[in-house]
CSV table of C-alpha atoms in Angstrom, one decimal:
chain,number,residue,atom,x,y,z
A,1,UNK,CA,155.0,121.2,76.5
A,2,UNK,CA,153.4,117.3,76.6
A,3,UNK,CA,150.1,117.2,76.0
A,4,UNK,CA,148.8,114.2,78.1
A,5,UNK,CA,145.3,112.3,76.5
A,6,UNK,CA,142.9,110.1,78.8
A,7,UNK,CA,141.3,107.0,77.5
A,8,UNK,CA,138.4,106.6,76.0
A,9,UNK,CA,137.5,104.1,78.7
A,10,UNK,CA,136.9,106.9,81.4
A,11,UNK,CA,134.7,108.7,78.9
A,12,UNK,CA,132.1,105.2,78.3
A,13,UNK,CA,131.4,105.9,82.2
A,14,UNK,CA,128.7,107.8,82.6
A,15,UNK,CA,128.7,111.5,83.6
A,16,UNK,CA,128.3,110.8,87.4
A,17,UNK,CA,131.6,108.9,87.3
A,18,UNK,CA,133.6,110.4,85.1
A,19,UNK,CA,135.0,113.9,87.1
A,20,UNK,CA,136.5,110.8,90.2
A,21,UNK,CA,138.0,108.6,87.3
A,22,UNK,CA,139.7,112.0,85.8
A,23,UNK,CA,140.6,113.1,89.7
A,24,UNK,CA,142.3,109.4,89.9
A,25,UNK,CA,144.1,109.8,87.0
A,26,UNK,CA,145.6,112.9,87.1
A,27,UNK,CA,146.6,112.3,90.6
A,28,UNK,CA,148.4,109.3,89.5
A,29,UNK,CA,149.7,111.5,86.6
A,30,UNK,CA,151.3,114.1,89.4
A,31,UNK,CA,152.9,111.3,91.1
A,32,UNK,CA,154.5,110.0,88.1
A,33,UNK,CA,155.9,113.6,87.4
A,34,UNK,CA,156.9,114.3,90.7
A,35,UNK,CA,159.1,111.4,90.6
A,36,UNK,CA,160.7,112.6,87.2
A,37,UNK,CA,161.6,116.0,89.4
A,38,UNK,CA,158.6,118.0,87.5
A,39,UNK,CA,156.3,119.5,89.6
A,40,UNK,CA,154.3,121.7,87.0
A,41,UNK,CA,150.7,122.4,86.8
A,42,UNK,CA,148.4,120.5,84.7
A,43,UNK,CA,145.9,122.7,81.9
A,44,UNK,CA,142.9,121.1,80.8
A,45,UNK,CA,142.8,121.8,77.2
A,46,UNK,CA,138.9,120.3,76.7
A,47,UNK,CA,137.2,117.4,78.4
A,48,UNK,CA,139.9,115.3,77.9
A,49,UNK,CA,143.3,116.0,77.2
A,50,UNK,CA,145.7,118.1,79.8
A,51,UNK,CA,148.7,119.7,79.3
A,52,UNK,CA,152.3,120.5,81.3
A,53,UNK,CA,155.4,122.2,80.5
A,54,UNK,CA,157.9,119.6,81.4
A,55,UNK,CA,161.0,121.6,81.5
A,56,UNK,CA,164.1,119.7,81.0
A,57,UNK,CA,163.5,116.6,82.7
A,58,UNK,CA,161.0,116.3,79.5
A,59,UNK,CA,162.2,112.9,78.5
A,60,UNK,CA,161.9,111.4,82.3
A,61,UNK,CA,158.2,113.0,82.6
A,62,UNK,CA,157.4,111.9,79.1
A,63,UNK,CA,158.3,108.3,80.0
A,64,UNK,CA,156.9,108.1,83.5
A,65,UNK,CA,153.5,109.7,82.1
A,66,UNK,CA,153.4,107.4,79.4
A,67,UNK,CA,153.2,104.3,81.9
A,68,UNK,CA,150.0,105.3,84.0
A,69,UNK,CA,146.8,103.1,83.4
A,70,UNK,CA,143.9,105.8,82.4
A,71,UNK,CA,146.4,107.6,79.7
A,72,UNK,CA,145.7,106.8,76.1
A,73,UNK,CA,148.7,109.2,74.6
A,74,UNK,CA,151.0,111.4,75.3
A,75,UNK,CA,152.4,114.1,72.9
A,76,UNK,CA,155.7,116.4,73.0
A,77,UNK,CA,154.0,119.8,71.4
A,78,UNK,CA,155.4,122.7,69.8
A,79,UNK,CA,153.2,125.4,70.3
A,80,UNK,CA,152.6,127.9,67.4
A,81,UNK,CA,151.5,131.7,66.8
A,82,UNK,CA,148.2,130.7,65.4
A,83,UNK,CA,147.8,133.7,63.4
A,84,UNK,CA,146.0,133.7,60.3
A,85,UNK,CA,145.6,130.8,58.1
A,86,UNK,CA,148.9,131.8,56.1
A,87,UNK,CA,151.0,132.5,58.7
A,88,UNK,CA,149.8,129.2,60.7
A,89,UNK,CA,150.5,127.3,57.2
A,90,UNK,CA,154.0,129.0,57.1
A,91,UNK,CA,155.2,128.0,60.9
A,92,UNK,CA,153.8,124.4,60.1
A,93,UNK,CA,156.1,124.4,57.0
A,94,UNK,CA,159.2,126.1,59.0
A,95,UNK,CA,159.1,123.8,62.2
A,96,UNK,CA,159.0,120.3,60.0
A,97,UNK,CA,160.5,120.9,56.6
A,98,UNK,CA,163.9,119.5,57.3
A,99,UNK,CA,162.7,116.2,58.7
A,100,UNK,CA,160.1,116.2,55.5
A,101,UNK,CA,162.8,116.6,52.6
A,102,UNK,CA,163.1,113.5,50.6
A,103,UNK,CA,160.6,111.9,52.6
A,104,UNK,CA,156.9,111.4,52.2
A,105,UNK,CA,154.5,113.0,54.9
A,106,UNK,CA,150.5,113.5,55.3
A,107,UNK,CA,149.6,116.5,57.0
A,108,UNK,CA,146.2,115.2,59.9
A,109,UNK,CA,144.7,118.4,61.2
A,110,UNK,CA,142.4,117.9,64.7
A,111,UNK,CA,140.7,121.3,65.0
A,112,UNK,CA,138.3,122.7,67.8
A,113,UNK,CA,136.2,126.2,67.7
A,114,UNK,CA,135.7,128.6,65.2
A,115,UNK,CA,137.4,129.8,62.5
A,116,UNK,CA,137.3,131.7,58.8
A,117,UNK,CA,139.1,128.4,57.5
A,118,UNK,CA,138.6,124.8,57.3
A,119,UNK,CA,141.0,121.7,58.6
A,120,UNK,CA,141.5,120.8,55.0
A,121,UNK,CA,142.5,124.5,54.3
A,122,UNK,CA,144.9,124.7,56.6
A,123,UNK,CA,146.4,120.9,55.3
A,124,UNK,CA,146.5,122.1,51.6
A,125,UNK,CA,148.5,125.3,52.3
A,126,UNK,CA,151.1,123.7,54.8
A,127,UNK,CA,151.4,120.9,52.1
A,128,UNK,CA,152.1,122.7,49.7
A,129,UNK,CA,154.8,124.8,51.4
A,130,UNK,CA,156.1,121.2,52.2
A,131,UNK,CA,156.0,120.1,48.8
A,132,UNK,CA,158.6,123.1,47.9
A,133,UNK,CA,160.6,121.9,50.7
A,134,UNK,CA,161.4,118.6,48.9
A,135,UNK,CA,158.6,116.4,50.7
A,136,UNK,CA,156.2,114.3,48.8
A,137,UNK,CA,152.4,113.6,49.9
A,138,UNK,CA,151.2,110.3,50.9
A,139,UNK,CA,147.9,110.2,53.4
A,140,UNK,CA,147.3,106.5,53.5
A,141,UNK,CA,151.3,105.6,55.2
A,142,UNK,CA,153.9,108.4,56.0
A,143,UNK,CA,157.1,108.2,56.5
A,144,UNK,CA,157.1,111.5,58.5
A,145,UNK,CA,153.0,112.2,60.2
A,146,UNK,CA,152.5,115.6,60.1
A,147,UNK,CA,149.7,116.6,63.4
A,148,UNK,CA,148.7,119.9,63.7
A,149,UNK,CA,145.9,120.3,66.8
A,150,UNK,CA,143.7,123.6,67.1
A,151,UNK,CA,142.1,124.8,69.6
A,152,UNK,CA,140.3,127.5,69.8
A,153,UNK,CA,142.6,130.5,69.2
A,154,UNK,CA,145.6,128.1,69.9
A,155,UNK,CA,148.0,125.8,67.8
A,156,UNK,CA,150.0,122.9,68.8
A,157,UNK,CA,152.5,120.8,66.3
A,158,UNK,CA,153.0,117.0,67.7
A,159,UNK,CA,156.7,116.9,68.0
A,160,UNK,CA,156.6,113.1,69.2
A,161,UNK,CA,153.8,110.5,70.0
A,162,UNK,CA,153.8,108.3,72.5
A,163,UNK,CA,151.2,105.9,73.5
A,164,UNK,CA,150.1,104.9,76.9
A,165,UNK,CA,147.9,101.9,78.1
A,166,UNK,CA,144.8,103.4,78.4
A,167,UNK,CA,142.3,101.3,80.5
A,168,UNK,CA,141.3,102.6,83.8
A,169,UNK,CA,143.4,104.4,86.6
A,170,UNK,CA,144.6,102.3,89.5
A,171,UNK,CA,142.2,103.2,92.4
A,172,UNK,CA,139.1,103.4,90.8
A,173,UNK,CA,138.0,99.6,91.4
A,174,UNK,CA,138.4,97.2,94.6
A,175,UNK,CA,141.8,95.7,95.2
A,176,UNK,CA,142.3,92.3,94.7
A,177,UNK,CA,145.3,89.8,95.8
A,178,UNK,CA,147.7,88.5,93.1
A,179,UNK,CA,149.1,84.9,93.1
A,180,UNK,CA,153.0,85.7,91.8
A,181,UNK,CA,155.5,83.2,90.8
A,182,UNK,CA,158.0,85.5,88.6
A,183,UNK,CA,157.4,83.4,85.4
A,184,UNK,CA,155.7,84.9,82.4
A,185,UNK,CA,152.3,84.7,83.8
A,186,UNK,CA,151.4,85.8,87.0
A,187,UNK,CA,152.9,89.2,86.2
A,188,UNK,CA,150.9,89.9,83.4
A,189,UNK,CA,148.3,88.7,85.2
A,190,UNK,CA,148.5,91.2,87.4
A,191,UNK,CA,149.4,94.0,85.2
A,192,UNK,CA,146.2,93.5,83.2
A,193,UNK,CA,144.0,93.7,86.0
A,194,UNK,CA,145.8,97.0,87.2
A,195,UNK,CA,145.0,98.1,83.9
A,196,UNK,CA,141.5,98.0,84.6
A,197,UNK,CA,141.7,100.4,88.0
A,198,UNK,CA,142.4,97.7,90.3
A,199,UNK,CA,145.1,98.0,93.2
A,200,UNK,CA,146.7,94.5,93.7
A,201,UNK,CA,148.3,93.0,96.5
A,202,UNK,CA,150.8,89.8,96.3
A,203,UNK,CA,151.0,87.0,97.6
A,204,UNK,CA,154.1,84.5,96.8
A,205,UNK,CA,155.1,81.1,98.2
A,206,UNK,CA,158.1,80.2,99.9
A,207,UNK,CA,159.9,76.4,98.3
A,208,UNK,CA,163.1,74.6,98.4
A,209,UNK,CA,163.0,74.7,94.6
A,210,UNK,CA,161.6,78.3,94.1
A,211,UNK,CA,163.0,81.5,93.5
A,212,UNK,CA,161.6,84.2,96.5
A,213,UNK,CA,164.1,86.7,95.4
A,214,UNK,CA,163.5,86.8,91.7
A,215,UNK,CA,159.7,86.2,92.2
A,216,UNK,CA,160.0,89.7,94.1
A,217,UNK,CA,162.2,91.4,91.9
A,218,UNK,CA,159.8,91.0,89.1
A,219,UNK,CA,156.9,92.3,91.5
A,220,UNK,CA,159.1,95.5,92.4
A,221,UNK,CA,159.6,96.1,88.8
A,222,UNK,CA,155.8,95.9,87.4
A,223,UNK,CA,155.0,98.6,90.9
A,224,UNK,CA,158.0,100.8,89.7
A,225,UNK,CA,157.1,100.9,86.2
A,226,UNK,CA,153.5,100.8,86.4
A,227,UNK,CA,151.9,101.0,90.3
A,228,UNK,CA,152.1,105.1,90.0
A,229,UNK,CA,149.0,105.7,92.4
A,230,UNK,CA,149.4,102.5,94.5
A,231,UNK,CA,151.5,101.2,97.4
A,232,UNK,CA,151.1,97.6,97.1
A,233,UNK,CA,151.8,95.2,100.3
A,234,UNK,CA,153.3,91.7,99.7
A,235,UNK,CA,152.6,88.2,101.4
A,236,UNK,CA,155.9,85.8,101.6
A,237,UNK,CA,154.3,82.3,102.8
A,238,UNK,CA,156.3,79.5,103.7
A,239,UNK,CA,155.4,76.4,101.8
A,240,UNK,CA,158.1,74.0,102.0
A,241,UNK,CA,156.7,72.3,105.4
A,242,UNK,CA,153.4,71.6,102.7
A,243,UNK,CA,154.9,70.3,100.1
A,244,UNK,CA,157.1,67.5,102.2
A,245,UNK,CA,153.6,66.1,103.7
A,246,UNK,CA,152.4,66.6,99.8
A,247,UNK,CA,155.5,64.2,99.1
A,248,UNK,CA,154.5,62.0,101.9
A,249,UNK,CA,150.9,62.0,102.2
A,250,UNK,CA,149.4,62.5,98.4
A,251,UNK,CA,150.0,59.9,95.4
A,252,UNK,CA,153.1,61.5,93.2
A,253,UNK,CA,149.5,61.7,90.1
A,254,UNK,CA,148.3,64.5,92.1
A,255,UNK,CA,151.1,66.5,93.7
A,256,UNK,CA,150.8,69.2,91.4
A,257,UNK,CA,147.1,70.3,91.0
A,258,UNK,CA,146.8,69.5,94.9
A,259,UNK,CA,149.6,72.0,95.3
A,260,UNK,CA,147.4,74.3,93.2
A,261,UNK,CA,144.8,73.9,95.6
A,262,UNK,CA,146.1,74.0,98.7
A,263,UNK,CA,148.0,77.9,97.5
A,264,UNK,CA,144.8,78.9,96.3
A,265,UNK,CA,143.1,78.0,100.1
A,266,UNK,CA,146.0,79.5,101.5
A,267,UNK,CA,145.6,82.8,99.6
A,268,UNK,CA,142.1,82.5,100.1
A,269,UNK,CA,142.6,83.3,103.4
A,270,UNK,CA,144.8,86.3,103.4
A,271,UNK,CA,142.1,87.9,101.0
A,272,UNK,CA,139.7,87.1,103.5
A,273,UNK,CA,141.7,88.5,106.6
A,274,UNK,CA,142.8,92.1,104.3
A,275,UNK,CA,139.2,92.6,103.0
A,276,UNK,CA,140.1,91.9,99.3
A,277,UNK,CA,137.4,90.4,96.8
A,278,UNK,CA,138.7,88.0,94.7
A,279,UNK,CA,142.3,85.9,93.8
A,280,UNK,CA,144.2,86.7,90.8
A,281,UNK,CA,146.1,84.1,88.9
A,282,UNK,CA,147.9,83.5,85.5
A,283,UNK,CA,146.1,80.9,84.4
A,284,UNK,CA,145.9,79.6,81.1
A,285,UNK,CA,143.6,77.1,79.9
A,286,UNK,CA,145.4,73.4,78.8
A,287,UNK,CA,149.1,75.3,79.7
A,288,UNK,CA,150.6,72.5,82.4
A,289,UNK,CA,148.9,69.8,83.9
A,290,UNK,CA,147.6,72.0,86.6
A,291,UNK,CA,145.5,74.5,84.2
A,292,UNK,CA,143.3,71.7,82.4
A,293,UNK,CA,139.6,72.5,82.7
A,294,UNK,CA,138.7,69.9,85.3
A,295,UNK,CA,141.7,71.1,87.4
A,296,UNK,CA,140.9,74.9,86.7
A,297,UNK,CA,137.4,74.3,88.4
A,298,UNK,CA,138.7,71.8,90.9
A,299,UNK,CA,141.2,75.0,92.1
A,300,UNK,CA,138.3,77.4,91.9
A,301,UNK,CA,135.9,75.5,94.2
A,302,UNK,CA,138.7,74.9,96.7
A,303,UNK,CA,139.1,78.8,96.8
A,304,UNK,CA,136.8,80.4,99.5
A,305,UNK,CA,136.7,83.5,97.3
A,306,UNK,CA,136.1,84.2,93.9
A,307,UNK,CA,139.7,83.6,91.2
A,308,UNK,CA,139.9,85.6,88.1
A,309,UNK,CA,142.1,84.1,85.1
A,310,UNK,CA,142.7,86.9,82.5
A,311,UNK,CA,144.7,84.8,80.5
A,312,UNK,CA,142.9,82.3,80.4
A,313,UNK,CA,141.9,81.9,76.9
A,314,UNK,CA,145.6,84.0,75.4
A,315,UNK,CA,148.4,81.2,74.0
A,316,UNK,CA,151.9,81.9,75.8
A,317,UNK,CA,153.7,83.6,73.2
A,318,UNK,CA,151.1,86.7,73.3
A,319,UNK,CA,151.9,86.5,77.3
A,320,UNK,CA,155.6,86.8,76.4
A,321,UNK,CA,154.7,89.6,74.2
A,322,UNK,CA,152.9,91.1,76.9
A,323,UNK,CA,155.7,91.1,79.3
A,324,UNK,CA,157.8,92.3,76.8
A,325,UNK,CA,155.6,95.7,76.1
A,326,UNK,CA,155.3,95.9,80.2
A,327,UNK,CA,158.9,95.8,80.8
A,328,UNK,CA,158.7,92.5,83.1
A,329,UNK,CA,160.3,89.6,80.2
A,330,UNK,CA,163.8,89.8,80.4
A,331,UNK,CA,163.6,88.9,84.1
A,332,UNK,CA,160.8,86.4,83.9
A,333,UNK,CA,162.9,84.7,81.6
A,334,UNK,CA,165.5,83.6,84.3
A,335,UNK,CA,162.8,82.2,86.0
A,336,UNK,CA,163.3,78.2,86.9
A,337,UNK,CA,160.5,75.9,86.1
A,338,UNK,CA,158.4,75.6,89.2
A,339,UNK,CA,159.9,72.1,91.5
A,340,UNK,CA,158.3,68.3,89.9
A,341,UNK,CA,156.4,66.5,92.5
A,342,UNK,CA,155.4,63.5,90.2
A,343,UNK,CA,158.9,61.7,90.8
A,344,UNK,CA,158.9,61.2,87.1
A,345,UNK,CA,155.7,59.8,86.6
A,346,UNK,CA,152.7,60.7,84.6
A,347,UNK,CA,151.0,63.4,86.6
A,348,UNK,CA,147.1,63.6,86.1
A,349,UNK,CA,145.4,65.7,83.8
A,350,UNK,CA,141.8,65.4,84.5
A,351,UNK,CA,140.8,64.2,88.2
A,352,UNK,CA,137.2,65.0,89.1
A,353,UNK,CA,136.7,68.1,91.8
A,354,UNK,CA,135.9,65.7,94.5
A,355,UNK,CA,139.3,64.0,93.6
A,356,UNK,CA,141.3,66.9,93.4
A,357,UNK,CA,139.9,68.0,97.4
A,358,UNK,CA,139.8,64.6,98.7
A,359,UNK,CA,144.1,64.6,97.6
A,360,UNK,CA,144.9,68.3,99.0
A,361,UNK,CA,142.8,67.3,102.3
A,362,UNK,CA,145.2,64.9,103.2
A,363,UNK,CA,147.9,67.9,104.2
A,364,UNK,CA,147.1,68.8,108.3
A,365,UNK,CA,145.2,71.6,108.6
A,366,UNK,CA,147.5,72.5,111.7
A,367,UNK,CA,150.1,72.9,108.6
A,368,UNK,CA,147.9,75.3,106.5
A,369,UNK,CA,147.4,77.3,109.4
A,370,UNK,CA,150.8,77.7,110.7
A,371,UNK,CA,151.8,79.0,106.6
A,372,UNK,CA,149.2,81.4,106.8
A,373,UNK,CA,149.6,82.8,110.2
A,374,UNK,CA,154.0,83.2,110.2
A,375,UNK,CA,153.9,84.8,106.5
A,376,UNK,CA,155.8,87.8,106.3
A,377,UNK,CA,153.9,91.0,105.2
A,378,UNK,CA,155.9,94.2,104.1
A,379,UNK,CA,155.4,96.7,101.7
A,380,UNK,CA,157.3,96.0,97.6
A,381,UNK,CA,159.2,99.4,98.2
A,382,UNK,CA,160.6,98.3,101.4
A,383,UNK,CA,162.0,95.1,99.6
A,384,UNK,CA,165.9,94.8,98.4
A,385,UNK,CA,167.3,91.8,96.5
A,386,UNK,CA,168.5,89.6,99.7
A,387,UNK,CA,165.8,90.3,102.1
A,388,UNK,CA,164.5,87.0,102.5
């Protein structure tokens, strides 16, 4: 069986919220099975770890489980005749001496209820037995971790460990409306705010440089791998009409932060017109010309709702990192550099607010309004390399 262990997150709520954040999560966690072909009941096993007898598909459920926001672990388990002390001691040694021999190991004992016998007991004897076997102790780093977890009148041995990504479970806050390029970035962006319960939709815009397909490719893949719980909708907007009156209307300095600002009113609006709170972005501070601080604020008070930036202080190779662990970086990598509107000159690094609007006013509204209006809206499942 897997034994599946929710963060500690849900358990700093208080006692009001907790039983919906555990409802959210193990829904999410059903999902995630049910699309590994496992439809088996969940046991709660305390106030905070569950368990489910896989079947075969345990590898698929294993990895599918392992990838919902609100789960801090999940374990493969051998469970044990408990027995007495001896006889618990003796199954320990039986079911782990052959990955033991030659190798060190430290036995960790987790134990809940009563019994005649202490953790440490039960430690010594099983260590012993694995001693004979041709292991050698060593607590502080183990080539092979020995975890034994009682409960009660039960036994389980950890098999394999896996660990999930904690946080919250996606559907316990409001949604919010992600800004996606398919770089590094906006992705992780994203992810880390679904991390803390938050649905997100996506927005992307449409240019002659850019790459639609591959900026949606990478949004299918963070919902597959991590959305369990969530049917996210996405907003295609064509931009190219904005940027040719950027190239025409706005000095070559300022093409690039008023760009910024004019996606961020653009966006602004869509989360207005779908009810969602705030923008989403993958912002870092001092990155490209665009994500200076005067700019960063300049963007922020040109957005007619709130924009979070939770990268904003991280440098880019622990984004990379990031999209590594999440699955996304092998296809951000293919990603082109977003189109130069400078013509090759010096872009600006610090125009004043009142600069920065008085450059991106210069685009027609009548253009604005006609992006926002003739976007196309469709659900990330619905979406097949090609579609646009």
């Amino acid at each position: 069986m897997i034994h599946i262990t929710l963060s500690g997150d849900i358990f700093l709520k208080s006692r009001r919220t907790q039983p919906g954040m555990i409802r959210r999560v193990l829904a999410n966690v059903r999902q995630a099975a049910s699309e590994a072909g496992c439809d088996a009941r969940l046991e709660k096993l305390g106030s905070h770890r569950f368990a489910m007898e896989p079947g075969a598909r345990t590898a698929d459920v294993v990895d599918r489980v392992s990838r919902v926001f609100g789960v801090a672990s999940v374990n493969e388990m051998l469970e044990l005749d408990g027995g007495d002390l001896d006889h618990l001691a003796a199954e320990v040694a039986q079911h782990t001496r052959d990955r033991v021999a030659g190798r060190t190991f430290g036995i960790r004992v987790k134990r809940r209820g009563e019994h005649p016998w202490r953790s440490y007991d039960l430690a010594c004897k099983a260590g012993d037995l694995l001693v004979g076997a041709g292991g050698t102790v060593d607590l502080d780093d183990p080539e092979e971790p020995v975890e034994i977890t009682v409960l009660d009148d039960r036994a389980f041995l950890v098999i394999e460990h896996h660990g999930g990504p904690g946080g919250l479970p996606v559907g316990t806050q409001e949604p919010l409306l992600a800004l996606i390029s398919g770089g590094y970035d906006s992705v992780v962006a994203a992810w880390m705010m679904m991390s803390r319960g938050t649905p997100v939709e996506f927005v992307h815009f449409t240019l002659s440089c850019s790459q639609s397909d591959h900026a949606l490719s990478v949004t299918r893949s963070l919902w597959e791998r991590w959305g369990y719980g969530t049917d996210p909708v996405v907003h295609v907007v064509e931009f190219q009409p904005v940027k040719d009156a950027l190239l025409a209307n706005v000095d070559a300095r300022m093409r690039q932060i008023a760009l910024k600002v004019l996606m961020a009113r653009a966006a602004s609006r869509i989360a207005q017109e779908r009810g969602l709170l705030a923008l989403v972005t993958g912002d870092a501070l001092g990155q490209v010309s665009s994500q200076t601080l005067p700019h960063l604020v300049g963007v922020s008070e040109a957005a007619d709702v709130p924009l979070l930036r939770p990268l904003l202080g991280l440098p880019k190779e622990t984004i990379i990192e990031c999209a590594r662990r999440i699955g996304t970086a092998e296809i951000s990598a293919r990603a082109r550099e977003v189109c130069d509107l400078s013509e090759g000159r010096p872009v600006e690094t610090s125009a004043r607010p009142d600069q920065v609007g008085r450059s991106a006013n210069r685009i027609p509204d009548v253009l604005m309004e006609d992006a926002v209006t003739t976007r196309k809206t469709f659900q990330i499942k619905d979406w097949f390399p090609g579609a646009m």
